[in-house]
Amino acid sequence: MKLPLADAPEAKVDPSLDLEAEIQKLKKDRNAVILAHYYQEGEIQDVADFIGDSLQLSQEAAKTTADVICFAGVHFMAETAKILNPGKIVVVPDLTAGCSLADGCPADKLAAWQARHPGSVTVSYINCSAEVKALSDYICTSSNAEKIVRAIPADKKVLFAPDKNLGAYLAKQIGRPMELWQGSCIVHETFSEKKLVGLKERNPDALVLAHPECEEAVLRHADYIGSTTGILKYAVTSPKKRFIVVTEAGILHQMQKAAPDKEFIPAPPDANCACNECPFMKKNTLEKVYLSLRDLAPRLEMPADLIARARIPIDRMLALS
Ligand code: 13P
Ligand code: SF4
C-alpha cells in the first residue's frame, strides 16, 4: 500500500477510519456505484460494485440507475461514462489519471490525418479523448475491435487510432490493411520478448495469455490474445493450471480470486522495474475513492455539444457489441 504524501488530499484522511466501511456507507447515502477496471489496486476492486474491461464498464455505465458514478479507472474511461450519462454526477478518484494512448493522439493532429485521407472511415480505440471520439466514425475496445472493423464495407479505407499494436494485430487477423496511428501503451510495450521466451522455457506447461496492446514480437508467443476480461475468462475455463500473464499486473487480483487453485505468473518487463503496472491507473487509491464519494469531487464535467458528438460513435459501438 502506498503512503500518502503530506500535502496530498488523501493525507487528510483520518488514519483510524475503516475506509471500506465508510465507502460502503457513502455508496448507500449517495446512491452511488463504483465501477473499477481490472488494473486498479486490489483493495479498490474489492469495494467496487462492478469490475470489468473497457467494454463492460461502458455497458455498465450505460445501464446504471445510480445517481453518482465513481469511476475507478483513467480519465478517458470516466469521460465515456459521463458521455453515456450526461445527467449523472461522475467522480474520478484522481482526475489526472491519463493514458499514454489518449495523450499521444491530440484531436487537431487526428483531424489533419483524416484530412489527408478523404472518404476514409475512422475507428478509434476507446483509449482516446472525447474530442477524438467526436471526430471518429466508430469507437471500439479490445474485445469488440474485430467485429467493428469487419462491419465496415470492404471498399472503404480504415484509419485506426491510436494504438498501432492493436491496429496491426487486427489488420493481420482480418487480412485487411489499415492506416495506423503510431500510438502505444507504455505498459504493454514494456514486455520483453527475450525475457518472455526465457520464462516460457522455464515453464513449458504454462500457457501465455496476452493483451493485443502488446507488440507483435510478444504476441507471436501467445497461446491466447484478448481483452482483460477475455484473458480472465480463458484462464478460469481452461483445463490448464499455470499461465504467464502478459498484461497489466492488476488483473492478477481477480484471476487469483476466480481460480485460487491455478498459478498466474506475471510476464517480465524489459527493465528491472514495476513497469508492468500502469502509473496512471495506480494514481487512484482507496483514500481517494473515499474522498471522491464524500466530497462528490473531483467531478468530470464536459460541454454538452462535445458529449452529443462523442456519443454518436460510442452508440454505434454499443449497438454492434
Ligand atoms: P481492456 O480493458 O479493454 O482489456 O483494455 C485494457 C487497457 O489497457 C485499458 O486501459
Ligand atoms: Fe493507457 Fe496502457 Fe495505462 Fe491502459 S494500461 S490506461 S492503455 S497507459
XYZ file of C-alpha atoms and ligand atoms in Angstrom:
339
model
C 0.000 0.000 0.000
C 1.324 3.460 -0.941
C 1.924 6.048 1.808
C 0.252 9.402 1.070
C 2.497 12.474 0.701
C 1.976 15.120 3.413
C 0.366 17.672 1.049
C -1.753 15.169 -0.912
C -5.542 15.299 -0.278
C -5.571 11.702 0.958
C -3.093 12.664 3.712
C -6.011 14.490 5.337
C -7.956 11.244 5.736
C -8.192 10.168 9.382
C -5.978 7.035 9.521
C -8.253 5.447 12.135
C -11.196 5.347 9.681
C -12.364 1.980 8.390
C -12.271 3.093 4.760
C -14.062 0.047 3.354
C -16.981 0.555 5.792
C -17.070 4.329 5.147
C -17.136 3.762 1.389
C -19.998 1.256 1.683
C -21.954 3.786 3.784
C -21.296 6.640 1.352
C -22.391 4.478 -1.577
C -25.785 3.975 0.104
C -26.163 7.626 1.179
C -25.303 8.944 -2.281
C -26.985 6.168 -4.319
C -23.554 5.741 -5.885
C -21.967 2.926 -7.813
C -18.236 2.222 -8.055
C -17.076 0.963 -11.446
C -13.494 -0.318 -11.432
C -11.129 -1.522 -14.124
C -9.095 -4.704 -13.568
C -5.906 -2.623 -13.436
C -6.941 -0.909 -10.197
C -5.331 -1.828 -6.876
C -6.880 -4.983 -5.370
C -8.339 -3.045 -2.427
C -10.214 -0.756 -4.852
C -11.518 -3.738 -6.844
C -12.770 -5.186 -3.539
C -15.051 -2.185 -2.810
C -16.316 -1.912 -6.407
C -19.851 -2.818 -7.454
C -18.663 -3.811 -10.884
C -15.220 -4.751 -12.212
C -14.688 -5.160 -15.927
C -12.820 -4.434 -19.122
C -13.331 -1.210 -21.076
C -16.366 -2.506 -22.986
C -18.123 -3.962 -19.949
C -17.502 -0.788 -17.965
C -19.129 1.340 -20.680
C -22.048 -1.105 -20.944
C -22.473 -0.978 -17.174
C -22.262 2.828 -17.197
C -24.930 2.921 -19.923
C -27.421 0.976 -17.820
C -26.785 2.104 -14.241
C -29.648 3.601 -12.242
C -27.316 5.154 -9.649
C -27.226 8.953 -9.232
C -23.445 9.021 -8.822
C -20.807 7.041 -10.706
C -17.405 6.803 -9.042
C -15.133 5.701 -11.864
C -12.034 3.921 -10.589
C -10.076 3.894 -13.813
C -8.469 6.518 -16.017
C -9.752 9.789 -17.464
C -10.949 8.527 -20.874
C -13.000 5.794 -19.171
C -14.723 8.269 -16.847
C -15.332 10.557 -19.837
C -17.086 7.676 -21.596
C -19.276 7.137 -18.511
C -20.161 10.854 -18.491
C -20.929 10.854 -22.233
C -23.351 7.983 -21.614
C -24.817 9.680 -18.504
C -24.763 13.444 -19.017
C -27.312 13.955 -16.219
C -25.410 11.990 -13.575
C -22.553 13.010 -11.325
C -19.363 11.241 -12.398
C -16.490 11.444 -9.927
C -12.949 10.210 -10.511
C -10.679 9.441 -7.546
C -7.771 11.126 -9.378
C -8.694 13.337 -12.339
C -5.056 13.428 -13.500
C -5.052 9.663 -14.260
C -4.351 9.825 -18.011
C -3.252 7.240 -20.576
C -0.291 7.240 -22.957
C -2.549 6.215 -25.844
C -5.047 9.020 -25.267
C -2.290 11.571 -24.596
C -0.436 10.591 -27.780
C -3.377 11.373 -30.074
C -4.369 15.066 -29.945
C -7.629 15.878 -31.751
C -6.108 18.534 -34.044
C -3.451 16.082 -35.279
C -6.063 13.379 -35.819
C -8.180 15.846 -37.828
C -5.150 16.681 -40.009
C -4.525 12.948 -40.583
C -8.174 12.441 -41.562
C -7.944 15.370 -43.979
C -5.060 13.600 -45.747
C -7.345 10.530 -46.267
C -10.678 11.873 -47.570
C -13.532 9.358 -47.754
C -11.974 7.015 -45.192
C -13.643 5.636 -42.050
C -12.041 6.352 -38.658
C -12.180 3.658 -35.999
C -10.791 4.820 -32.659
C -9.872 2.595 -29.762
C -11.801 3.739 -26.685
C -8.448 4.802 -25.146
C -8.727 8.323 -26.587
C -10.088 11.714 -25.553
C -13.716 12.769 -26.001
C -12.540 15.239 -28.700
C -11.007 12.355 -30.675
C -14.157 10.283 -30.162
C -16.199 13.178 -31.566
C -14.061 13.054 -34.752
C -14.409 9.270 -35.118
C -16.944 7.184 -37.017
C -16.719 4.211 -34.654
C -15.272 3.532 -31.218
C -14.028 0.049 -30.354
C -12.431 -1.742 -27.430
C -10.024 -4.659 -27.435
C -12.947 -7.080 -27.034
C -15.053 -5.888 -29.982
C -12.482 -4.278 -32.337
C -12.510 -7.169 -34.795
C -16.310 -7.138 -35.050
C -16.393 -3.353 -35.546
C -13.739 -3.307 -38.285
C -15.377 -6.263 -40.051
C -18.663 -4.278 -40.136
C -17.089 -1.565 -42.317
C -17.649 -2.011 -46.082
C -14.583 -3.562 -47.734
C -14.225 -0.707 -50.272
C -13.619 1.854 -47.508
C -10.153 2.795 -46.298
C -9.931 2.435 -42.495
C -7.929 4.816 -40.317
C -7.261 3.105 -36.989
C -6.211 5.214 -33.986
C -4.449 5.490 -31.629
C -2.926 2.027 -30.869
C -0.564 0.819 -33.597
C -0.137 -2.586 -31.902
C -3.858 -3.356 -31.642
C -4.261 -1.978 -35.189
C -1.506 -4.211 -36.590
C -2.924 -7.235 -34.762
C -6.413 -6.558 -36.203
C -5.125 -5.954 -39.728
C -3.396 -9.350 -39.582
C -6.399 -11.164 -38.059
C -8.877 -9.739 -40.559
C -6.492 -9.655 -43.517
C -7.341 -6.031 -44.197
C -4.679 -3.324 -44.429
C -5.426 -0.198 -42.388
C -3.723 3.147 -41.882
C -2.416 3.101 -38.314
C -1.898 6.000 -35.925
C 1.514 5.484 -34.307
C 0.491 5.401 -30.633
C 1.183 2.787 -27.989
C 0.558 1.837 -24.373
C 3.615 2.431 -22.194
C 2.738 -0.608 -20.083
C 2.165 -3.195 -22.815
C 5.199 -2.011 -24.772
C 7.385 -2.782 -21.796
C 7.160 -6.577 -22.058
C 10.368 -8.123 -23.264
C 10.203 -10.830 -25.922
C 13.579 -12.203 -24.803
C 12.539 -12.481 -21.162
C 9.157 -13.950 -22.124
C 10.841 -16.667 -24.193
C 13.143 -17.466 -21.231
C 10.147 -17.638 -18.876
C 8.313 -19.951 -21.287
C 11.323 -22.258 -21.484
C 11.479 -22.482 -17.695
C 7.685 -23.072 -17.517
C 6.860 -25.289 -20.507
C 3.471 -26.291 -19.036
C 2.267 -22.659 -18.727
C 0.058 -21.028 -21.368
C 0.853 -17.449 -22.428
C -2.140 -15.066 -22.271
C -1.532 -11.643 -23.819
C -3.361 -8.376 -24.426
C -3.421 -7.107 -28.058
C -1.823 -3.807 -26.961
C 1.471 -5.779 -26.811
C 3.948 -5.629 -29.679
C 3.801 -8.247 -32.455
C 7.123 -9.753 -31.280
C 5.479 -10.574 -27.925
C 2.066 -11.574 -29.334
C 3.631 -14.218 -31.562
C 4.434 -16.253 -28.411
C 0.873 -16.086 -27.058
C -1.483 -19.056 -26.783
C -4.407 -16.682 -26.304
C -4.807 -12.980 -27.208
C -7.710 -10.964 -25.844
C -9.054 -8.165 -23.674
C -8.612 -8.238 -19.899
C -11.996 -9.971 -19.496
C -11.096 -12.383 -22.308
C -7.819 -13.254 -20.552
C -9.588 -13.768 -17.228
C -12.317 -15.977 -18.729
C -9.813 -18.030 -20.705
C -7.707 -18.732 -17.604
C -10.732 -19.658 -15.465
C -12.283 -22.034 -18.015
C -9.052 -23.614 -19.291
C -8.218 -27.095 -18.008
C -4.581 -25.904 -17.676
C -3.230 -24.902 -14.273
C -0.411 -22.431 -14.975
C -0.420 -19.208 -17.015
C 2.032 -16.464 -17.958
C 0.027 -13.228 -17.989
C 1.183 -10.536 -20.423
C -0.852 -7.528 -19.396
C -1.005 -5.044 -16.510
C -0.428 -6.866 -13.221
C -3.676 -5.610 -11.583
C -5.619 -8.345 -13.417
C -3.884 -10.993 -11.270
C -6.069 -9.991 -8.299
C -9.294 -11.199 -9.975
C -7.547 -14.160 -11.618
C -6.351 -15.437 -8.251
C -9.774 -14.844 -6.689
C -11.606 -16.610 -9.523
C -9.198 -19.566 -9.752
C -7.318 -19.956 -6.440
C -6.080 -23.421 -7.453
C -4.252 -22.033 -10.513
C -0.917 -20.246 -10.807
C -0.519 -16.925 -12.588
C 2.954 -15.714 -13.466
C 3.275 -12.012 -14.437
C 5.308 -11.558 -17.632
C 8.581 -9.709 -17.065
C 9.078 -6.129 -18.208
C 12.243 -5.241 -20.132
C 13.929 -3.383 -17.282
C 14.136 -4.218 -13.587
C 11.127 -2.060 -12.789
C 7.458 -2.299 -11.902
C 6.635 -1.065 -15.416
C 4.033 -3.804 -15.852
C 1.909 -1.624 -13.561
C 0.127 1.323 -15.165
C 1.280 4.506 -13.388
C -1.949 6.254 -14.449
C -4.292 3.547 -13.124
C -2.294 3.394 -9.914
C -2.836 7.114 -9.203
C -6.176 6.083 -7.708
C -6.045 4.970 -4.068
C -8.666 3.768 -1.602
C -8.320 7.097 0.239
C -9.082 8.996 -2.979
C -12.090 6.745 -3.686
C -13.395 7.580 -0.203
C -12.789 11.329 -0.669
C -14.428 11.384 -4.104
C -17.609 9.868 -2.643
C -17.530 12.008 0.498
C -16.962 15.309 -1.361
C -18.540 14.351 -4.713
C -15.345 15.694 -6.251
C -13.315 15.784 -8.389
C -16.153 15.709 -10.910
C -15.908 15.100 -14.587
C -17.603 17.933 -16.476
C -17.875 18.264 -20.250
C -19.584 20.690 -22.649
C -22.984 19.401 -23.844
C -22.102 19.682 -27.543
C -18.944 17.588 -27.073
C -20.960 14.948 -25.195
C -23.500 14.839 -28.036
C -20.831 14.486 -30.760
C -18.714 11.929 -28.879
C -21.775 9.817 -28.105
C -22.553 9.011 -31.754
C -19.577 6.654 -32.397
C -19.911 5.146 -28.894
C -23.582 4.320 -29.535
C -22.589 2.758 -32.870
C -20.113 0.563 -30.984
C -22.635 -0.426 -28.306
C -25.212 -1.301 -30.966
C -22.696 -3.632 -32.652
C -21.433 -5.205 -29.392
P -9.393 -3.652 -21.856
O -9.952 -3.361 -20.514
O -10.386 -3.369 -22.917
O -8.840 -5.034 -21.951
O -8.186 -2.629 -22.102
C -7.043 -2.643 -21.339
C -6.454 -1.315 -21.121
O -5.306 -1.058 -21.348
C -7.303 -0.289 -20.574
O -6.606 0.881 -20.466
Fe -3.407 3.588 -21.025
Fe -1.809 1.469 -21.062
Fe -2.488 2.519 -18.735
Fe -4.334 1.206 -20.192
S -2.507 0.329 -19.265
S -4.584 3.183 -19.160
S -3.663 1.722 -22.267
S -1.272 3.527 -20.349
